Short mmCIF file of N, CA and C in Angstrom, two decimals:
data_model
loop_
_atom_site.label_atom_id
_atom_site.label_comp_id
_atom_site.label_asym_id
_atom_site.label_seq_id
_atom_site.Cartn_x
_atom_site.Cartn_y
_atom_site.Cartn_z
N UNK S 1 8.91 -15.90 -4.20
CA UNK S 1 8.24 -15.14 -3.16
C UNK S 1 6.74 -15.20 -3.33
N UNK S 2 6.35 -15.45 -4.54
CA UNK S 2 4.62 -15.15 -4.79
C UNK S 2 4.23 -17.03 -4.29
N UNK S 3 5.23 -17.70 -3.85
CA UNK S 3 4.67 -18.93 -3.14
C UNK S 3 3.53 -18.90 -1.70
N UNK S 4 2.59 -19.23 -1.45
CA UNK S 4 2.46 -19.04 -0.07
C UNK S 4 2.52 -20.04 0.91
N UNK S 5 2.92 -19.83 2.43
CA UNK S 5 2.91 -20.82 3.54
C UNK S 5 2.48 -21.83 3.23
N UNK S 6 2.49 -22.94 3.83
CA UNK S 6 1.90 -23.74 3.68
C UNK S 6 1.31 -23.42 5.17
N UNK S 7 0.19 -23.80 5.00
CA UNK S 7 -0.78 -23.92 6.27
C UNK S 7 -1.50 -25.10 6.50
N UNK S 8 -1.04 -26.13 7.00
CA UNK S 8 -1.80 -27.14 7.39
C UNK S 8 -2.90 -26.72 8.15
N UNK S 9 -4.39 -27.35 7.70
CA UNK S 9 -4.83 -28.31 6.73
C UNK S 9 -5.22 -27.60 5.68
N UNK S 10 -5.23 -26.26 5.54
CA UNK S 10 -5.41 -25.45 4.48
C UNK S 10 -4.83 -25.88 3.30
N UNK S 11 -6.00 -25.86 1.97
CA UNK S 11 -5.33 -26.17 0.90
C UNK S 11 -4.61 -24.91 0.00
N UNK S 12 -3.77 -24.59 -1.17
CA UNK S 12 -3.24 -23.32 -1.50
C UNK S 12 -4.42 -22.17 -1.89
N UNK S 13 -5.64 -22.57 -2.67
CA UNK S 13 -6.38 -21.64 -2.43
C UNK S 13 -6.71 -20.86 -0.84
N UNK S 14 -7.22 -21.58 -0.28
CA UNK S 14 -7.78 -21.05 1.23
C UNK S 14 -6.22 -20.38 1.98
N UNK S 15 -5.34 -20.89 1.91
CA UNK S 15 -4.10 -20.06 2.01
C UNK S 15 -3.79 -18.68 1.58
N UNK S 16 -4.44 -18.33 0.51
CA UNK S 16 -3.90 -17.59 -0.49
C UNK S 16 -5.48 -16.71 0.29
N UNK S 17 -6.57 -17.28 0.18
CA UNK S 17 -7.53 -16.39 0.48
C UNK S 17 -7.72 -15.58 2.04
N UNK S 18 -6.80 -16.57 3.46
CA UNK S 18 -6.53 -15.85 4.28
C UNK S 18 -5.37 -14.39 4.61
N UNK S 19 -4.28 -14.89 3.23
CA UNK S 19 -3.31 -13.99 3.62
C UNK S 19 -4.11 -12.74 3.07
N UNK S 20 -5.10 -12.74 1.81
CA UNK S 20 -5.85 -11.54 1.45
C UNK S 20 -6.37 -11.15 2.39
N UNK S 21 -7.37 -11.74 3.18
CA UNK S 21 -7.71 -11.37 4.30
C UNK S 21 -6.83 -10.67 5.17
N UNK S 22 -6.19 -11.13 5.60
CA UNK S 22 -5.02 -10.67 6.90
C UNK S 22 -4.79 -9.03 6.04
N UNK S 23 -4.66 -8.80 5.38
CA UNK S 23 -3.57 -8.16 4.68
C UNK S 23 -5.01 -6.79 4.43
N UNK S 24 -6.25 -7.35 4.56
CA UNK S 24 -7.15 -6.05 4.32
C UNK S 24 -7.21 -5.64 6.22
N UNK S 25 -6.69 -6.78 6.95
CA UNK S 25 -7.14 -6.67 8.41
C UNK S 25 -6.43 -5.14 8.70
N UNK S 26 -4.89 -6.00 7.63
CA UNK S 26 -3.52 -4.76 8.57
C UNK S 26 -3.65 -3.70 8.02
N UNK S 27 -4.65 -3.23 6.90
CA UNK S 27 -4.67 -2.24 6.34
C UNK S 27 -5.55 -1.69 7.09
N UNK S 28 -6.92 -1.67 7.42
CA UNK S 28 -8.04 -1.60 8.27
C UNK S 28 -7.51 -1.22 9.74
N UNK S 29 -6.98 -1.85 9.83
CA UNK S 29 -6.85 -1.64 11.76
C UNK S 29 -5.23 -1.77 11.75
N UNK S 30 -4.82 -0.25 11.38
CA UNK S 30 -2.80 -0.33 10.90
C UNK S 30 -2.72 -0.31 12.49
N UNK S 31 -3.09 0.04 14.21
CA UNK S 31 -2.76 -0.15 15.15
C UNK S 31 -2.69 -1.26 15.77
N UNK S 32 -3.41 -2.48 15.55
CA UNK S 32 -3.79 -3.20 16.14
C UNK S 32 -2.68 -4.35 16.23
N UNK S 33 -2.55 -5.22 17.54
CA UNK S 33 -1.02 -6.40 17.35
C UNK S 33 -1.67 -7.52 16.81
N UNK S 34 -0.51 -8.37 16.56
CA UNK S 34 -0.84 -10.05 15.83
C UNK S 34 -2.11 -10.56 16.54
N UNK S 35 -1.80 -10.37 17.86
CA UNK S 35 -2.68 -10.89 18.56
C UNK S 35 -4.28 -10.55 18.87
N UNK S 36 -4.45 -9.14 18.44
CA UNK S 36 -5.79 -8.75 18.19
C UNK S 36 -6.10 -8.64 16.79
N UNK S 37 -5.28 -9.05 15.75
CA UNK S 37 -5.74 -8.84 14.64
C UNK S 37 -6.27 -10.70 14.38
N UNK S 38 -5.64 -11.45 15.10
CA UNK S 38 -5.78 -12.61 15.12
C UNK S 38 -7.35 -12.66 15.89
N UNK S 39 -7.68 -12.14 16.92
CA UNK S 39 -9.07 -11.98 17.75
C UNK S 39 -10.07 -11.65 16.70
N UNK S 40 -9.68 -10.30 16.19
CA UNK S 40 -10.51 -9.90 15.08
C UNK S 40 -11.08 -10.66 14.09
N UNK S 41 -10.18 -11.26 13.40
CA UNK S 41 -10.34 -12.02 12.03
C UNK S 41 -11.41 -13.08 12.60
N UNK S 42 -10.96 -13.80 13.51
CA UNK S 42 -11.70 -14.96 14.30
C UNK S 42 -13.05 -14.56 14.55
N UNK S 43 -13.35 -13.40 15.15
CA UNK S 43 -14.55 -12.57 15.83
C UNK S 43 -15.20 -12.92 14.45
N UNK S 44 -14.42 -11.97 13.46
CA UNK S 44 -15.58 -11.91 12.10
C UNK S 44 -15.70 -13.17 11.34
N UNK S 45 -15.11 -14.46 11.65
CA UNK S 45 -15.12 -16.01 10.94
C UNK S 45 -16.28 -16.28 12.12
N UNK S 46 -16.55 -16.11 12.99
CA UNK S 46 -17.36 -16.07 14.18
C UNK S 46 -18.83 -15.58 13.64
N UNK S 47 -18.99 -14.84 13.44
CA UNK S 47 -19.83 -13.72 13.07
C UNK S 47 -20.55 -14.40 11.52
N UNK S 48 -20.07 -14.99 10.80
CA UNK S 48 -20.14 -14.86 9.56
C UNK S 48 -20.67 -16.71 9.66
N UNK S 49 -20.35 -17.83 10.51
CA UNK S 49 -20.89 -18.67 10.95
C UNK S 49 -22.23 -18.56 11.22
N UNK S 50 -22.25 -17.87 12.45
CA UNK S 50 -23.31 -17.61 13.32
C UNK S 50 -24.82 -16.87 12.48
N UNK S 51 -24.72 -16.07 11.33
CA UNK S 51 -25.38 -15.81 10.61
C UNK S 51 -25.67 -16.86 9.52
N UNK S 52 -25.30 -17.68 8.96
CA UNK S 52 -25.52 -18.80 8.48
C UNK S 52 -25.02 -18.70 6.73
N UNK S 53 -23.75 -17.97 6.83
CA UNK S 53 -22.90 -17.63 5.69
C UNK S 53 -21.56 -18.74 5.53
N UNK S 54 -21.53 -19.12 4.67
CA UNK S 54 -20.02 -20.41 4.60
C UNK S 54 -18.79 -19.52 4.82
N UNK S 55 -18.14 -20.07 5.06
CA UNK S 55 -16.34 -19.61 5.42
C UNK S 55 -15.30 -20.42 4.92
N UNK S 56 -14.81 -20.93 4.62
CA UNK S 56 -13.54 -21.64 4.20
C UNK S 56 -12.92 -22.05 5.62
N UNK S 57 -13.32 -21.81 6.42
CA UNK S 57 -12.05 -21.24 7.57
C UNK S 57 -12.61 -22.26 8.61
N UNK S 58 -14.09 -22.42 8.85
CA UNK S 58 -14.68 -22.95 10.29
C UNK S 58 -14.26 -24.55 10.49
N UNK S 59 -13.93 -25.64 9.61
CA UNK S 59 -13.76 -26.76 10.10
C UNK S 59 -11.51 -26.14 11.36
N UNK S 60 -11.15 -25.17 10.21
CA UNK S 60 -9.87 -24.77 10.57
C UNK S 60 -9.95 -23.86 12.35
N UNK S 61 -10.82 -23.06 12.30
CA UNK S 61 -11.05 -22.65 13.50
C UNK S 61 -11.67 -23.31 14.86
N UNK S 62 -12.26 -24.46 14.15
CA UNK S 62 -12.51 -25.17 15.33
C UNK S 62 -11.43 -25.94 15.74
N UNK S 63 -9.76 -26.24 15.27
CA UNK S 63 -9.25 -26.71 15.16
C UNK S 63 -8.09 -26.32 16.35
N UNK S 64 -7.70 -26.74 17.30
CA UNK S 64 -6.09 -26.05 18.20
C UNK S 64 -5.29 -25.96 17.31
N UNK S 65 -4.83 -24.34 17.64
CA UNK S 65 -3.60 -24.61 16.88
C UNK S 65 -4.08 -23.35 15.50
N UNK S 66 -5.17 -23.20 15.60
CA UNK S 66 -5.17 -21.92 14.27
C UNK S 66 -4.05 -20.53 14.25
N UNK S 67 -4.30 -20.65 15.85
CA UNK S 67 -3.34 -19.15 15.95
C UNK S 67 -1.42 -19.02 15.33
N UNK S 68 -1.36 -20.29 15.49
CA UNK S 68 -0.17 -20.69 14.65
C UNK S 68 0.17 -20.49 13.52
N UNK S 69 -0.86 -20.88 12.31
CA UNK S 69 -1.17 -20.56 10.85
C UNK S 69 -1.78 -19.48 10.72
N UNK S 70 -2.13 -18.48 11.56
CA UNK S 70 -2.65 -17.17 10.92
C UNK S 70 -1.88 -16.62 11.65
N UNK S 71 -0.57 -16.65 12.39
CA UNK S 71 0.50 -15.95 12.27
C UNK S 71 1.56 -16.14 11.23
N UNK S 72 1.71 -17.45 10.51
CA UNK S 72 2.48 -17.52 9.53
C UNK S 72 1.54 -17.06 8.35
N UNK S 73 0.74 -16.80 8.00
CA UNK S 73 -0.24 -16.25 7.32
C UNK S 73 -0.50 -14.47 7.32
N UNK S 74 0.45 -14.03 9.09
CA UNK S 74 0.41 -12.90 9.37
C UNK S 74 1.80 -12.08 8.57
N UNK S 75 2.96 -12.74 8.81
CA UNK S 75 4.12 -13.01 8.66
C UNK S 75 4.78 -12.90 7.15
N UNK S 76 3.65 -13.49 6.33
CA UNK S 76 4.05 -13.44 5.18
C UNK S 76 3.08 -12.28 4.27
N UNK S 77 2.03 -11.74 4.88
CA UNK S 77 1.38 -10.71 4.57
C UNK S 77 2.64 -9.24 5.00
N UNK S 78 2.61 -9.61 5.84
CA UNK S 78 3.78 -8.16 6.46
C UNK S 78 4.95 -8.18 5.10
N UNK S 79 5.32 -9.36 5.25
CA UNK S 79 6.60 -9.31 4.03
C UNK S 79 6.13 -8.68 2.87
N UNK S 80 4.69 -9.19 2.04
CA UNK S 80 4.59 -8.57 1.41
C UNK S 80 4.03 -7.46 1.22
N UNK S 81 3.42 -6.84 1.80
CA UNK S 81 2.90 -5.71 2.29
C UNK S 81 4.75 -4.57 2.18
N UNK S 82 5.31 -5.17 2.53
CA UNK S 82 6.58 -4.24 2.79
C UNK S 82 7.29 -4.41 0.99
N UNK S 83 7.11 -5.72 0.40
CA UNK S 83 7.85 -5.72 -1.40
C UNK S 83 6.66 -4.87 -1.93
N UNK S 84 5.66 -4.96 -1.32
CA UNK S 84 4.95 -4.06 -2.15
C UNK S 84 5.39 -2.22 -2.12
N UNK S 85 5.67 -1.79 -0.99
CA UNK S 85 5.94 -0.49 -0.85
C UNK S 85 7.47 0.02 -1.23
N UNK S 86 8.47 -1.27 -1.13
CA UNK S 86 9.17 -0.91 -1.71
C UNK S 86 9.04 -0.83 -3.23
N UNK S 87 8.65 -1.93 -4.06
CA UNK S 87 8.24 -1.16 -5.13
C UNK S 87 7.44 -0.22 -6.10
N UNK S 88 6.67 0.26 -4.99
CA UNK S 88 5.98 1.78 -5.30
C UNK S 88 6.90 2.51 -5.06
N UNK S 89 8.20 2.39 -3.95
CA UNK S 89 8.65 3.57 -3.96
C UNK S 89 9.66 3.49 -5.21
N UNK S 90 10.19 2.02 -6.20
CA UNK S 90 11.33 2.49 -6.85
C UNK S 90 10.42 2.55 -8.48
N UNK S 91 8.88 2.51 -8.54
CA UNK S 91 8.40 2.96 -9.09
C UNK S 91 8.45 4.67 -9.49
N UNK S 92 8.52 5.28 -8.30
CA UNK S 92 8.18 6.54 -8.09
C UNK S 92 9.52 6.83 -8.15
N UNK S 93 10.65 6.47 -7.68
CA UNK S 93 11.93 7.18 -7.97
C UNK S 93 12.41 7.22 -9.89
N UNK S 94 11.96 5.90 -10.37
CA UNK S 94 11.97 5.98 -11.65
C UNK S 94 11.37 6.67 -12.49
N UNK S 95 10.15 7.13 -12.14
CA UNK S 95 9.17 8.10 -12.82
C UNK S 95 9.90 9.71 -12.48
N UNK S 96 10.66 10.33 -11.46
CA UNK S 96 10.80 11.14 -11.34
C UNK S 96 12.02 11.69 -11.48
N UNK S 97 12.97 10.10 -11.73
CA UNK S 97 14.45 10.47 -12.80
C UNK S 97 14.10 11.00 -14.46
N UNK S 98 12.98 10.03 -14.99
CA UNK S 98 12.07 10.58 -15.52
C UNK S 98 11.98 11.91 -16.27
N UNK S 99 11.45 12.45 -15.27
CA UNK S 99 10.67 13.88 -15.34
C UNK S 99 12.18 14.56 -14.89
N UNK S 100 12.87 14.04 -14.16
CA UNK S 100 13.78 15.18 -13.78
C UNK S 100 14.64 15.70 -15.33
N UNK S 101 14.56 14.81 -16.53
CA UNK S 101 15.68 14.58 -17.36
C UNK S 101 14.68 15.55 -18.51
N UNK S 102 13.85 15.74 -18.36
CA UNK S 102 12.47 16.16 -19.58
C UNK S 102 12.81 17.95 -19.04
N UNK S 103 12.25 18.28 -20.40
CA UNK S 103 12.61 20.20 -19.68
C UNK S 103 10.84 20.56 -19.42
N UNK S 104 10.97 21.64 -19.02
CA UNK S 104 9.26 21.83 -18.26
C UNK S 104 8.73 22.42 -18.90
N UNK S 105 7.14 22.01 -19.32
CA UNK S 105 6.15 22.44 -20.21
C UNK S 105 6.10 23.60 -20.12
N UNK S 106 5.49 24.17 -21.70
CA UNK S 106 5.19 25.93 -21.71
C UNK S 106 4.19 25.95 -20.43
N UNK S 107 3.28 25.13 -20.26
CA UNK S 107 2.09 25.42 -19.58
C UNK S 107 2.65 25.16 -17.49
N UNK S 108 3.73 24.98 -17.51
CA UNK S 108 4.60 24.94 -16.36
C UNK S 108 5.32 26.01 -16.11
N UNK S 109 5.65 26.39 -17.20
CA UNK S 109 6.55 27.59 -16.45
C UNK S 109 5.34 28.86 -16.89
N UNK S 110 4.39 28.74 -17.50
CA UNK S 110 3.35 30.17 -17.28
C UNK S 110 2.86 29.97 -16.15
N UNK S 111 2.67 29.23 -15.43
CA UNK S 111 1.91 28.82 -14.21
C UNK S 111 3.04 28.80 -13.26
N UNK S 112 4.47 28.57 -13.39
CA UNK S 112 5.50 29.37 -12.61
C UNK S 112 5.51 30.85 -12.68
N UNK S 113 5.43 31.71 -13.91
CA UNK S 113 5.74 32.69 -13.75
C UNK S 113 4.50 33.61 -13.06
N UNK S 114 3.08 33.14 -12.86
CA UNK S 114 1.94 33.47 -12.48
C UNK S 114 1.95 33.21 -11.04
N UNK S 115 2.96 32.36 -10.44
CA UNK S 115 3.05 32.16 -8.77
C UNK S 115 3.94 33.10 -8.43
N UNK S 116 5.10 33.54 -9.23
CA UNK S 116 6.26 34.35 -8.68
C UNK S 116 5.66 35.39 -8.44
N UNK S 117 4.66 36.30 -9.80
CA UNK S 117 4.32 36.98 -9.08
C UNK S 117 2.83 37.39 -8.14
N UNK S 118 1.92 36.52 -8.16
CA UNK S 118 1.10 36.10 -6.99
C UNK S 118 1.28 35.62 -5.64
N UNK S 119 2.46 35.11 -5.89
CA UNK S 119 2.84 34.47 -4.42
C UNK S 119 4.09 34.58 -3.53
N UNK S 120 4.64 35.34 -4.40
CA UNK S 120 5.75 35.44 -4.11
C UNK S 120 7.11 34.59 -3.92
N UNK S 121 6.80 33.34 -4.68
CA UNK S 121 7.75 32.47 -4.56
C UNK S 121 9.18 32.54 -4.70
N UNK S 122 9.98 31.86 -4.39
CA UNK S 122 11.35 32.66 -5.17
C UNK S 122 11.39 32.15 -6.41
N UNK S 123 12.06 32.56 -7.82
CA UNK S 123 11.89 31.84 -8.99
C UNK S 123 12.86 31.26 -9.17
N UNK S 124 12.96 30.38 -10.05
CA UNK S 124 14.34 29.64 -10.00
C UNK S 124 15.04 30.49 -10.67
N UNK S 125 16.58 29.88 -10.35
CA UNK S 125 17.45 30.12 -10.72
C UNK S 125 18.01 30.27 -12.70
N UNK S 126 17.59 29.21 -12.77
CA UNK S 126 17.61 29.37 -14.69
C UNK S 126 16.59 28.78 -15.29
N UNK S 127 15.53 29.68 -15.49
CA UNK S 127 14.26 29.18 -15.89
C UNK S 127 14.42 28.26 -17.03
N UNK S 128 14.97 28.42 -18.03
CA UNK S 128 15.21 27.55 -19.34
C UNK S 128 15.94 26.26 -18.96
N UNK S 129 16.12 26.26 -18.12
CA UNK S 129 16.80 24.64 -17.63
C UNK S 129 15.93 23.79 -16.50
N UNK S 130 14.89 24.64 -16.41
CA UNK S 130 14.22 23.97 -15.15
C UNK S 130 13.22 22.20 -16.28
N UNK S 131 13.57 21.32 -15.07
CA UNK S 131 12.70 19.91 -15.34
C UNK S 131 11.41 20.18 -14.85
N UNK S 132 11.12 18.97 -15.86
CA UNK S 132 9.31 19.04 -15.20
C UNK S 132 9.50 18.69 -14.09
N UNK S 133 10.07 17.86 -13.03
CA UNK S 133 9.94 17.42 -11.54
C UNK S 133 10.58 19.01 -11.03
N UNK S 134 11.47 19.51 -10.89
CA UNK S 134 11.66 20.80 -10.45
C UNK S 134 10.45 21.62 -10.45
N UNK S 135 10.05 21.94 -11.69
CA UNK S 135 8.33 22.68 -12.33
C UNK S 135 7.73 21.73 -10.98
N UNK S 136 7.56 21.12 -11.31
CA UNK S 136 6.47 20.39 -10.46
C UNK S 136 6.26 20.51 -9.09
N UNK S 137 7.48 20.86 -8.31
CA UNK S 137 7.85 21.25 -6.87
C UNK S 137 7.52 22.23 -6.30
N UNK S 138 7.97 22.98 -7.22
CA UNK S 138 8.03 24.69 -7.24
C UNK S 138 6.85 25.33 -7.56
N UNK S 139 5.36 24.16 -8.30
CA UNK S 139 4.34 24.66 -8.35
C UNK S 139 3.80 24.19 -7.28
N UNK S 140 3.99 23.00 -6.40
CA UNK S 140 3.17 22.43 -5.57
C UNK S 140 3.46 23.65 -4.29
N UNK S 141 4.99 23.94 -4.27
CA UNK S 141 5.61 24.91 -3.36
C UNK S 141 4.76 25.98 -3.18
N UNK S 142 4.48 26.91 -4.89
CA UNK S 142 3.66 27.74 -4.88
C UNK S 142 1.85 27.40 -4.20
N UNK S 143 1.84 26.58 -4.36
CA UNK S 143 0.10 26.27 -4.34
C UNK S 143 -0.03 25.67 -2.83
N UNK S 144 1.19 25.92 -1.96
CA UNK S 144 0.94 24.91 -0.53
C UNK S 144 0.51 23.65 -0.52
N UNK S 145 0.78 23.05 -1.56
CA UNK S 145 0.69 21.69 -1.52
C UNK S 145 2.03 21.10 -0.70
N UNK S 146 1.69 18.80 -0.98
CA UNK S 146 2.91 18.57 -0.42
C UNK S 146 3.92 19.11 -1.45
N UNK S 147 5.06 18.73 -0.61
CA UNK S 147 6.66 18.35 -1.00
C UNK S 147 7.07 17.63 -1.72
#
């Protein structure tokens, strides 16, 4: 998977340096379609010419046919853009099996028992069994934080 497109006439560096690109585009402008993110990118390879800065990109943009390779360039940014979030999320599920299995710091449950009665939270159910991810909920709960 860490292979990228091939993009004719692009060599694997300049490949590798558009999908970075693309990939700060879709982060930057998360509304925008293929087709204006494709305008965009171009606008600013445009822009960056015209000021008298090098590009990797301009013998490729003068070329028919770019919009082709910076959709497969689009295509494979999305993919990874998506392995990436899935593994933050089984990052984060692992960290919080984790914490669920650990019992909760002295300095967690004084700071529980200081919300129950400041805030009125409900307290748990068996304080001596509570996990740090439980602690952790139940303080964010207390403090109106997220979930």
């Amino acid at each position: 998977m860490n292979q990228y497109p091939p993009i004719p006439p692009l060599d694997a560096r300049q490949v590798k340096e558009l999908v970075c690109q693309v990939r700060v585009l879709r982060h930057d402008y998360p509304g925008l379609s293929d087709d204006e993110l494709a305008a965009e990118w171009a606008e600013g390879q445009q822009w960056k010419l015209r000021e008298g800065r090098p590009t990797p990109f301009a013998a490729w943009l003068a070329m028919d046919g770019w919009e082709r390779g910076f959709k497969r360039a689009l295509e494979f940014a999305a993919r990874l853009d998506d392995r990436s979030a899935k593994q933050k999320a089984l990052r984060q599920k692992a960290k919080d099996w984790k914490l669920d299995r650990e019992p909760a710091t002295p300095r967690q449950r004084r700071l529980i028992d200081k919300l129950v009665k400041e805030r009125a939270i409900t307290p748990p159910a068996e304080p001596d069994s509570l996990s740090k991810l439980a602690a952790r909920r139940l303080i964010q709960q207390g403090l109106g934080g997220p979930r």
